[in-house]
PDB file of N, CA, C and O in Angstrom:
ATOM      1  N   ILE X   1     238.024-233.431-187.810  1.00  0.00           N
ATOM      2  CA  ILE X   1     238.696-232.475-188.679  1.00  0.00           C
ATOM      3  C   ILE X   1     237.674-231.809-189.600  1.00  0.00           C
ATOM      4  O   ILE X   1     237.769-230.615-189.867  1.00  0.00           O
ATOM      5  N   LYS X   2     236.698-232.578-190.081  1.00  0.00           N
ATOM      6  CA  LYS X   2     235.686-231.988-190.962  1.00  0.00           C
ATOM      7  C   LYS X   2     234.925-230.876-190.255  1.00  0.00           C
ATOM      8  O   LYS X   2     234.670-229.827-190.840  1.00  0.00           O
ATOM      9  N   GLU X   3     234.578-231.105-189.001  1.00  0.00           N
ATOM     10  CA  GLU X   3     233.828-230.108-188.247  1.00  0.00           C
ATOM     11  C   GLU X   3     234.683-228.865-187.970  1.00  0.00           C
ATOM     12  O   GLU X   3     234.205-227.739-188.083  1.00  0.00           O
ATOM     13  N   VAL X   4     235.941-229.074-187.629  1.00  0.00           N
ATOM     14  CA  VAL X   4     236.850-227.945-187.392  1.00  0.00           C
ATOM     15  C   VAL X   4     237.036-227.143-188.677  1.00  0.00           C
ATOM     16  O   VAL X   4     237.009-225.906-188.661  1.00  0.00           O
ATOM     17  N   ASN X   5     237.201-227.837-189.803  1.00  0.00           N
ATOM     18  CA  ASN X   5     237.364-227.145-191.079  1.00  0.00           C
ATOM     19  C   ASN X   5     236.119-226.348-191.455  1.00  0.00           C
ATOM     20  O   ASN X   5     236.228-225.234-191.974  1.00  0.00           O
ATOM     21  N   ALA X   6     234.942-226.902-191.198  1.00  0.00           N
ATOM     22  CA  ALA X   6     233.711-226.171-191.496  1.00  0.00           C
ATOM     23  C   ALA X   6     233.633-224.884-190.671  1.00  0.00           C
ATOM     24  O   ALA X   6     233.263-223.826-191.185  1.00  0.00           O
ATOM     25  N   LYS X   7     234.018-224.973-189.411  1.00  0.00           N
ATOM     26  CA  LYS X   7     233.997-223.787-188.557  1.00  0.00           C
ATOM     27  C   LYS X   7     235.061-222.783-188.970  1.00  0.00           C
ATOM     28  O   LYS X   7     234.833-221.574-188.949  1.00  0.00           O
ATOM     29  N   LEU X   8     236.239-223.282-189.341  1.00  0.00           N
ATOM     30  CA  LEU X   8     237.303-222.385-189.803  1.00  0.00           C
ATOM     31  C   LEU X   8     236.894-221.656-191.078  1.00  0.00           C
ATOM     32  O   LEU X   8     237.102-220.443-191.196  1.00  0.00           O
ATOM     33  N   ILE X   9     236.336-222.362-192.025  1.00  0.00           N
ATOM     34  CA  ILE X   9     235.920-221.736-193.280  1.00  0.00           C
ATOM     35  C   ILE X   9     234.835-220.700-193.021  1.00  0.00           C
ATOM     36  O   ILE X   9     234.856-219.609-193.590  1.00  0.00           O
ATOM     37  N   GLY X  10     233.900-221.001-192.132  1.00  0.00           N
ATOM     38  CA  GLY X  10     232.882-220.031-191.774  1.00  0.00           C
ATOM     39  C   GLY X  10     233.480-218.791-191.141  1.00  0.00           C
ATOM     40  O   GLY X  10     233.085-217.657-191.445  1.00  0.00           O
ATOM     41  N   HIS X  11     234.460-218.981-190.275  1.00  0.00           N
ATOM     42  CA  HIS X  11     235.145-217.850-189.641  1.00  0.00           C
ATOM     43  C   HIS X  11     235.888-217.021-190.689  1.00  0.00           C
ATOM     44  O   HIS X  11     235.832-215.791-190.666  1.00  0.00           O
ATOM     45  N   TYR X  12     236.570-217.704-191.598  1.00  0.00           N
ATOM     46  CA  TYR X  12     237.317-216.993-192.637  1.00  0.00           C
ATOM     47  C   TYR X  12     236.379-216.246-193.583  1.00  0.00           C
ATOM     48  O   TYR X  12     236.697-215.151-194.041  1.00  0.00           O
ATOM     49  N   HIS X  13     235.234-216.811-193.885  1.00  0.00           N
ATOM     50  CA  HIS X  13     234.267-216.122-194.736  1.00  0.00           C
ATOM     51  C   HIS X  13     233.741-214.859-194.060  1.00  0.00           C
ATOM     52  O   HIS X  13     233.527-213.853-194.723  1.00  0.00           O
ATOM     53  N   TYR X  14     233.517-214.928-192.763  1.00  0.00           N
ATOM     54  CA  TYR X  14     232.948-213.786-192.056  1.00  0.00           C
ATOM     55  C   TYR X  14     233.986-212.691-191.822  1.00  0.00           C
ATOM     56  O   TYR X  14     233.710-211.515-192.038  1.00  0.00           O
ATOM     57  N   TYR X  15     235.188-213.081-191.378  1.00  0.00           N
ATOM     58  CA  TYR X  15     236.215-212.098-191.031  1.00  0.00           C
ATOM     59  C   TYR X  15     237.262-211.894-192.123  1.00  0.00           C
ATOM     60  O   TYR X  15     238.173-211.087-191.950  1.00  0.00           O
ATOM     61  N   GLY X  16     237.154-212.594-193.238  1.00  0.00           N
ATOM     62  CA  GLY X  16     238.174-212.542-194.278  1.00  0.00           C
ATOM     63  C   GLY X  16     238.039-211.362-195.210  1.00  0.00           C
ATOM     64  O   GLY X  16     237.753-211.530-196.388  1.00  0.00           O
ATOM     65  N   VAL X  17     238.244-210.153-194.698  1.00  0.00           N
ATOM     66  CA  VAL X  17     238.243-208.951-195.528  1.00  0.00           C
ATOM     67  C   VAL X  17     239.678-208.486-195.704  1.00  0.00           C
ATOM     68  O   VAL X  17     240.578-208.911-194.987  1.00  0.00           O
ATOM     69  N   THR X  18     239.908-207.576-196.614  1.00  0.00           N
ATOM     70  CA  THR X  18     241.241-207.192-197.050  1.00  0.00           C
ATOM     71  C   THR X  18     242.163-206.767-195.910  1.00  0.00           C
ATOM     72  O   THR X  18     243.275-207.258-195.797  1.00  0.00           O
ATOM     73  N   ASP X  19     241.745-205.868-195.062  1.00  0.00           N
ATOM     74  CA  ASP X  19     242.641-205.337-194.032  1.00  0.00           C
ATOM     75  C   ASP X  19     242.769-206.230-192.807  1.00  0.00           C
ATOM     76  O   ASP X  19     243.446-205.874-191.859  1.00  0.00           O
ATOM     77  N   ASN X  20     242.147-207.361-192.815  1.00  0.00           N
ATOM     78  CA  ASN X  20     242.155-208.250-191.662  1.00  0.00           C
ATOM     79  C   ASN X  20     243.044-209.475-191.887  1.00  0.00           C
ATOM     80  O   ASN X  20     242.940-210.448-191.154  1.00  0.00           O
ATOM     81  N   SER X  21     243.931-209.429-192.848  1.00  0.00           N
ATOM     82  CA  SER X  21     244.701-210.616-193.211  1.00  0.00           C
ATOM     83  C   SER X  21     245.639-211.078-192.103  1.00  0.00           C
ATOM     84  O   SER X  21     245.785-212.284-191.880  1.00  0.00           O
ATOM     85  N   ASN X  22     246.272-210.157-191.381  1.00  0.00           N
ATOM     86  CA  ASN X  22     247.181-210.580-190.307  1.00  0.00           C
ATOM     87  C   ASN X  22     246.431-211.268-189.180  1.00  0.00           C
ATOM     88  O   ASN X  22     246.899-212.272-188.639  1.00  0.00           O
ATOM     89  N   ALA X  23     245.276-210.755-188.819  1.00  0.00           N
ATOM     90  CA  ALA X  23     244.489-211.363-187.750  1.00  0.00           C
ATOM     91  C   ALA X  23     243.965-212.733-188.165  1.00  0.00           C
ATOM     92  O   ALA X  23     243.942-213.664-187.357  1.00  0.00           O
ATOM     93  N   ILE X  24     243.553-212.867-189.425  1.00  0.00           N
ATOM     94  CA  ILE X  24     243.072-214.158-189.922  1.00  0.00           C
ATOM     95  C   ILE X  24     244.195-215.194-189.902  1.00  0.00           C
ATOM     96  O   ILE X  24     244.004-216.332-189.495  1.00  0.00           O
ATOM     97  N   ARG X  25     245.379-214.783-190.325  1.00  0.00           N
ATOM     98  CA  ARG X  25     246.527-215.696-190.325  1.00  0.00           C
ATOM     99  C   ARG X  25     246.904-216.100-188.896  1.00  0.00           C
ATOM    100  O   ARG X  25     247.197-217.264-188.624  1.00  0.00           O
ATOM    101  N   ALA X  26     246.882-215.148-187.968  1.00  0.00           N
ATOM    102  CA  ALA X  26     247.205-215.445-186.570  1.00  0.00           C
ATOM    103  C   ALA X  26     246.165-216.391-185.962  1.00  0.00           C
ATOM    104  O   ALA X  26     246.509-217.281-185.183  1.00  0.00           O
ATOM    105  N   PHE X  27     244.901-216.208-186.324  1.00  0.00           N
ATOM    106  CA  PHE X  27     243.844-217.090-185.829  1.00  0.00           C
ATOM    107  C   PHE X  27     244.074-218.519-186.318  1.00  0.00           C
ATOM    108  O   PHE X  27     243.970-219.470-185.546  1.00  0.00           O
ATOM    109  N   GLY X  28     244.407-218.674-187.600  1.00  0.00           N
ATOM    110  CA  GLY X  28     244.698-220.004-188.146  1.00  0.00           C
ATOM    111  C   GLY X  28     245.868-220.664-187.447  1.00  0.00           C
ATOM    112  O   GLY X  28     245.853-221.867-187.168  1.00  0.00           O
ATOM    113  N   TYR X  29     246.896-219.875-187.128  1.00  0.00           N
ATOM    114  CA  TYR X  29     248.068-220.396-186.421  1.00  0.00           C
ATOM    115  C   TYR X  29     247.684-220.858-185.015  1.00  0.00           C
ATOM    116  O   TYR X  29     248.098-221.927-184.564  1.00  0.00           O
ATOM    117  N   ARG X  30     246.873-220.051-184.311  1.00  0.00           N
ATOM    118  CA  ARG X  30     246.456-220.413-182.959  1.00  0.00           C
ATOM    119  C   ARG X  30     245.602-221.684-182.956  1.00  0.00           C
ATOM    120  O   ARG X  30     245.724-222.524-182.065  1.00  0.00           O
ATOM    121  N   ILE X  31     244.741-221.830-183.956  1.00  0.00           N
ATOM    122  CA  ILE X  31     243.927-223.043-184.057  1.00  0.00           C
ATOM    123  C   ILE X  31     244.811-224.261-184.296  1.00  0.00           C
ATOM    124  O   ILE X  31     244.611-225.323-183.711  1.00  0.00           O
ATOM    125  N   ARG X  32     245.817-224.098-185.149  1.00  0.00           N
ATOM    126  CA  ARG X  32     246.745-225.204-185.432  1.00  0.00           C
ATOM    127  C   ARG X  32     247.485-225.628-184.161  1.00  0.00           C
ATOM    128  O   ARG X  32     247.614-226.815-183.875  1.00  0.00           O
ATOM    129  N   ARG X  33     247.949-224.651-183.368  1.00  0.00           N
ATOM    130  CA  ARG X  33     248.636-224.962-182.111  1.00  0.00           C
ATOM    131  C   ARG X  33     247.697-225.638-181.114  1.00  0.00           C
ATOM    132  O   ARG X  33     248.093-226.561-180.406  1.00  0.00           O
ATOM    133  N   LYS X  34     246.452-225.170-181.063  1.00  0.00           N
ATOM    134  CA  LYS X  34     245.484-225.763-180.139  1.00  0.00           C
ATOM    135  C   LYS X  34     245.159-227.205-180.538  1.00  0.00           C
ATOM    136  O   LYS X  34     245.016-228.070-179.677  1.00  0.00           O
ATOM    137  N   MET X  35     245.059-227.467-181.839  1.00  0.00           N
ATOM    138  CA  MET X  35     244.823-228.837-182.308  1.00  0.00           C
ATOM    139  C   MET X  35     245.979-229.748-181.883  1.00  0.00           C
ATOM    140  O   MET X  35     245.764-230.880-181.465  1.00  0.00           O
ATOM    141  N   PHE X  36     247.210-229.241-181.977  1.00  0.00           N
ATOM    142  CA  PHE X  36     248.376-230.007-181.537  1.00  0.00           C
ATOM    143  C   PHE X  36     248.274-230.312-180.044  1.00  0.00           C
ATOM    144  O   PHE X  36     248.507-231.438-179.617  1.00  0.00           O
ATOM    145  N   GLU X  37     247.901-229.311-179.245  1.00  0.00           N
ATOM    146  CA  GLU X  37     247.770-229.517-177.802  1.00  0.00           C
ATOM    147  C   GLU X  37     246.684-230.538-177.483  1.00  0.00           C
ATOM    148  O   GLU X  37     246.865-231.401-176.627  1.00  0.00           O
ATOM    149  N   VAL X  38     245.542-230.431-178.139  1.00  0.00           N
ATOM    150  CA  VAL X  38     244.434-231.345-177.877  1.00  0.00           C
ATOM    151  C   VAL X  38     244.810-232.773-178.260  1.00  0.00           C
ATOM    152  O   VAL X  38     244.526-233.720-177.508  1.00  0.00           O
ATOM    153  N   LEU X  39     245.453-232.942-179.394  1.00  0.00           N
ATOM    154  CA  LEU X  39     245.851-234.286-179.818  1.00  0.00           C
ATOM    155  C   LEU X  39     246.967-234.853-178.946  1.00  0.00           C
ATOM    156  O   LEU X  39     247.141-236.065-178.869  1.00  0.00           O
ATOM    157  N   ASN X  40     247.713-233.985-178.292  1.00  0.00           N
ATOM    158  CA  ASN X  40     248.816-234.433-177.451  1.00  0.00           C
ATOM    159  C   ASN X  40     248.354-234.776-176.040  1.00  0.00           C
ATOM    160  O   ASN X  40     249.145-235.252-175.241  1.00  0.00           O
ATOM    161  N   ARG X  41     247.096-234.563-175.696  1.00  0.00           N
ATOM    162  CA  ARG X  41     246.591-234.828-174.357  1.00  0.00           C
ATOM    163  C   ARG X  41     246.141-236.283-174.182  1.00  0.00           C
ATOM    164  O   ARG X  41     245.597-236.631-173.141  1.00  0.00           O
ATOM    165  N   ARG X  42     246.358-237.098-175.166  1.00  0.00           N
ATOM    166  CA  ARG X  42     245.826-238.459-175.115  1.00  0.00           C
ATOM    167  C   ARG X  42     246.513-239.337-174.087  1.00  0.00           C
ATOM    168  O   ARG X  42     245.999-240.348-173.695  1.00  0.00           O
ATOM    169  N   SER X  43     247.698-238.975-173.645  1.00  0.00           N
ATOM    170  CA  SER X  43     248.375-239.743-172.606  1.00  0.00           C
ATOM    171  C   SER X  43     249.175-238.773-171.745  1.00  0.00           C
ATOM    172  O   SER X  43     249.262-237.590-172.041  1.00  0.00           O
ATOM    173  N   GLN X  44     249.764-239.298-170.670  1.00  0.00           N
ATOM    174  CA  GLN X  44     250.507-238.417-169.771  1.00  0.00           C
ATOM    175  C   GLN X  44     251.868-238.035-170.341  1.00  0.00           C
ATOM    176  O   GLN X  44     252.421-237.010-169.974  1.00  0.00           O
ATOM    177  N   LYS X  45     252.392-238.842-171.215  1.00  0.00           N
ATOM    178  CA  LYS X  45     253.643-238.459-171.878  1.00  0.00           C
ATOM    179  C   LYS X  45     253.308-237.847-173.237  1.00  0.00           C
ATOM    180  O   LYS X  45     252.220-238.030-173.771  1.00  0.00           O
ATOM    181  N   LYS X  46     254.234-237.135-173.793  1.00  0.00           N
ATOM    182  CA  LYS X  46     254.006-236.525-175.104  1.00  0.00           C
ATOM    183  C   LYS X  46     253.927-237.628-176.150  1.00  0.00           C
ATOM    184  O   LYS X  46     254.896-238.317-176.416  1.00  0.00           O
ATOM    185  N   SER X  47     252.759-237.782-176.727  1.00  0.00           N
ATOM    186  CA  SER X  47     252.566-238.862-177.686  1.00  0.00           C
ATOM    187  C   SER X  47     252.694-238.381-179.124  1.00  0.00           C
ATOM    188  O   SER X  47     252.737-239.185-180.036  1.00  0.00           O
ATOM    189  N   LEU X  48     252.748-237.068-179.315  1.00  0.00           N
ATOM    190  CA  LEU X  48     252.784-236.520-180.663  1.00  0.00           C
ATOM    191  C   LEU X  48     253.836-235.430-180.734  1.00  0.00           C
ATOM    192  O   LEU X  48     253.880-234.533-179.888  1.00  0.00           O
ATOM    193  N   THR X  49     254.694-235.505-181.738  1.00  0.00           N
ATOM    194  CA  THR X  49     255.684-234.455-181.968  1.00  0.00           C
ATOM    195  C   THR X  49     255.190-233.561-183.090  1.00  0.00           C
ATOM    196  O   THR X  49     254.201-233.864-183.756  1.00  0.00           O
ATOM    197  N   TRP X  50     255.897-232.451-183.295  1.00  0.00           N
ATOM    198  CA  TRP X  50     255.505-231.555-184.387  1.00  0.00           C
ATOM    199  C   TRP X  50     255.681-232.226-185.741  1.00  0.00           C
ATOM    200  O   TRP X  50     254.932-231.963-186.671  1.00  0.00           O
ATOM    201  N   GLU X  51     256.668-233.094-185.860  1.00  0.00           N
ATOM    202  CA  GLU X  51     256.857-233.825-187.118  1.00  0.00           C
ATOM    203  C   GLU X  51     255.681-234.775-187.356  1.00  0.00           C
ATOM    204  O   GLU X  51     255.178-234.890-188.473  1.00  0.00           O
ATOM    205  N   GLY X  52     255.261-235.453-186.298  1.00  0.00           N
ATOM    206  CA  GLY X  52     254.103-236.340-186.416  1.00  0.00           C
ATOM    207  C   GLY X  52     252.832-235.568-186.726  1.00  0.00           C
ATOM    208  O   GLY X  52     251.990-236.021-187.503  1.00  0.00           O
ATOM    209  N   PHE X  53     252.706-234.390-186.119  1.00  0.00           N
ATOM    210  CA  PHE X  53     251.540-233.555-186.395  1.00  0.00           C
ATOM    211  C   PHE X  53     251.556-233.074-187.841  1.00  0.00           C
ATOM    212  O   PHE X  53     250.517-233.000-188.488  1.00  0.00           O
ATOM    213  N   ALA X  54     252.740-232.766-188.370  1.00  0.00           N
ATOM    214  CA  ALA X  54     252.846-232.328-189.769  1.00  0.00           C
ATOM    215  C   ALA X  54     252.414-233.452-190.711  1.00  0.00           C
ATOM    216  O   ALA X  54     251.717-233.200-191.706  1.00  0.00           O
ATOM    217  N   LYS X  55     252.800-234.692-190.400  1.00  0.00           N
ATOM    218  CA  LYS X  55     252.361-235.828-191.219  1.00  0.00           C
ATOM    219  C   LYS X  55     250.850-236.007-191.138  1.00  0.00           C
ATOM    220  O   LYS X  55     250.192-236.278-192.140  1.00  0.00           O
ATOM    221  N   LEU X  56     250.321-235.864-189.940  1.00  0.00           N
ATOM    222  CA  LEU X  56     248.881-235.979-189.743  1.00  0.00           C
ATOM    223  C   LEU X  56     248.133-234.880-190.484  1.00  0.00           C
ATOM    224  O   LEU X  56     247.085-235.098-191.076  1.00  0.00           O
ATOM    225  N   GLU X  57     248.724-233.682-190.473  1.00  0.00           N
ATOM    226  CA  GLU X  57     248.097-232.550-191.152  1.00  0.00           C
ATOM    227  C   GLU X  57     248.162-232.684-192.679  1.00  0.00           C
ATOM    228  O   GLU X  57     247.303-232.171-193.378  1.00  0.00           O
ATOM    229  N   LYS X  58     249.166-233.384-193.177  1.00  0.00           N
ATOM    230  CA  LYS X  58     249.212-233.638-194.618  1.00  0.00           C
ATOM    231  C   LYS X  58     248.082-234.560-195.036  1.00  0.00           C
ATOM    232  O   LYS X  58     247.496-234.409-196.091  1.00  0.00           O
ATOM    233  N   ARG X  59     247.787-235.530-194.175  1.00  0.00           N
ATOM    234  CA  ARG X  59     246.719-236.476-194.495  1.00  0.00           C
ATOM    235  C   ARG X  59     245.333-235.862-194.282  1.00  0.00           C
ATOM    236  O   ARG X  59     244.410-236.116-195.045  1.00  0.00           O
ATOM    237  N   PHE X  60     245.190-235.078-193.222  1.00  0.00           N
ATOM    238  CA  PHE X  60     243.926-234.409-192.898  1.00  0.00           C
ATOM    239  C   PHE X  60     244.190-232.913-192.759  1.00  0.00           C
ATOM    240  O   PHE X  60     244.328-232.406-191.646  1.00  0.00           O
ATOM    241  N   PRO X  61     244.272-232.186-193.860  1.00  0.00           N
ATOM    242  CA  PRO X  61     244.679-230.776-193.791  1.00  0.00           C
ATOM    243  C   PRO X  61     243.604-229.888-193.163  1.00  0.00           C
ATOM    244  O   PRO X  61     242.408-230.094-193.345  1.00  0.00           O
ATOM    245  N   LEU X  62     244.083-228.899-192.404  1.00  0.00           N
ATOM    246  CA  LEU X  62     243.207-227.860-191.875  1.00  0.00           C
ATOM    247  C   LEU X  62     243.037-226.786-192.936  1.00  0.00           C
ATOM    248  O   LEU X  62     243.938-226.551-193.751  1.00  0.00           O
ATOM    249  N   ALA X  63     241.899-226.134-192.922  1.00  0.00           N
ATOM    250  CA  ALA X  63     241.638-225.072-193.889  1.00  0.00           C
ATOM    251  C   ALA X  63     242.627-223.934-193.663  1.00  0.00           C
ATOM    252  O   ALA X  63     242.897-223.546-192.525  1.00  0.00           O
ATOM    253  N   ARG X  64     243.167-223.398-194.735  1.00  0.00           N
ATOM    254  CA  ARG X  64     244.125-222.299-194.647  1.00  0.00           C
ATOM    255  C   ARG X  64     243.405-220.963-194.652  1.00  0.00           C
ATOM    256  O   ARG X  64     242.356-220.800-195.276  1.00  0.00           O
ATOM    257  N   ALA X  65     244.008-220.008-193.950  1.00  0.00           N
ATOM    258  CA  ALA X  65     243.447-218.663-193.875  1.00  0.00           C
ATOM    259  C   ALA X  65     243.493-218.017-195.261  1.00  0.00           C
ATOM    260  O   ALA X  65     244.471-218.159-196.001  1.00  0.00           O
ATOM    261  N   ARG X  66     242.422-217.332-195.611  1.00  0.00           N
ATOM    262  CA  ARG X  66     242.318-216.748-196.943  1.00  0.00           C
ATOM    263  C   ARG X  66     241.398-215.533-196.891  1.00  0.00           C
ATOM    264  O   ARG X  66     240.444-215.503-196.126  1.00  0.00           O
ATOM    265  N   ILE X  67     241.692-214.532-197.710  1.00  0.00           N
ATOM    266  CA  ILE X  67     240.840-213.347-197.804  1.00  0.00           C
ATOM    267  C   ILE X  67     239.761-213.639-198.841  1.00  0.00           C
ATOM    268  O   ILE X  67     240.048-213.998-199.978  1.00  0.00           O
ATOM    269  N   TYR X  68     238.517-213.486-198.443  1.00  0.00           N
ATOM    270  CA  TYR X  68     237.392-213.767-199.332  1.00  0.00           C
ATOM    271  C   TYR X  68     236.755-212.508-199.889  1.00  0.00           C
ATOM    272  O   TYR X  68     236.108-212.553-200.926  1.00  0.00           O
ATOM    273  N   ILE X  69     236.891-211.368-199.210  1.00  0.00           N
ATOM    274  CA  ILE X  69     236.232-210.144-199.643  1.00  0.00           C
ATOM    275  C   ILE X  69     237.281-209.041-199.810  1.00  0.00           C
ATOM    276  O   ILE X  69     237.992-208.706-198.869  1.00  0.00           O
ATOM    277  N   ASN X  70     237.392-208.515-201.004  1.00  0.00           N
ATOM    278  CA  ASN X  70     238.284-207.404-201.286  1.00  0.00           C
ATOM    279  C   ASN X  70     237.464-206.115-201.200  1.00  0.00           C
ATOM    280  O   ASN X  70     236.611-205.869-202.060  1.00  0.00           O
ATOM    281  N   ILE X  71     237.742-205.284-200.208  1.00  0.00           N
ATOM    282  CA  ILE X  71     236.940-204.073-200.022  1.00  0.00           C
ATOM    283  C   ILE X  71     237.405-202.926-200.928  1.00  0.00           C
ATOM    284  O   ILE X  71     236.757-201.889-200.972  1.00  0.00           O
ATOM    285  N   TYR X  72     238.512-203.115-201.619  1.00  0.00           N
ATOM    286  CA  TYR X  72     239.046-202.042-202.463  1.00  0.00           C
ATOM    287  C   TYR X  72     238.724-202.215-203.934  1.00  0.00           C
ATOM    288  O   TYR X  72     239.021-201.355-204.731  1.00  0.00           O
ATOM    289  N   GLY X  73     238.173-203.339-204.320  1.00  0.00           N
ATOM    290  CA  GLY X  73     238.006-203.528-205.745  1.00  0.00           C
ATOM    291  C   GLY X  73     236.740-204.093-206.186  1.00  0.00           C
ATOM    292  O   GLY X  73     235.728-204.408-205.896  1.00  0.00           O
TER     293      GLY X  73
END
């Protein structure tokens, strides 16, 4: 999770400009879904539900999408 968060923060710093907020938010959502898929591949049956993933994410939160550069001000 630490490595994923470092990469996410780097991505948000680079692409986090004012007019790019929807794309940044969509990227964060796609990463969250991919993390769920990767964690769910541990066995042949579904071992993780969205509720379980939400509990896991509370304990180990992913970095949230944020605008770092305001080009208008």
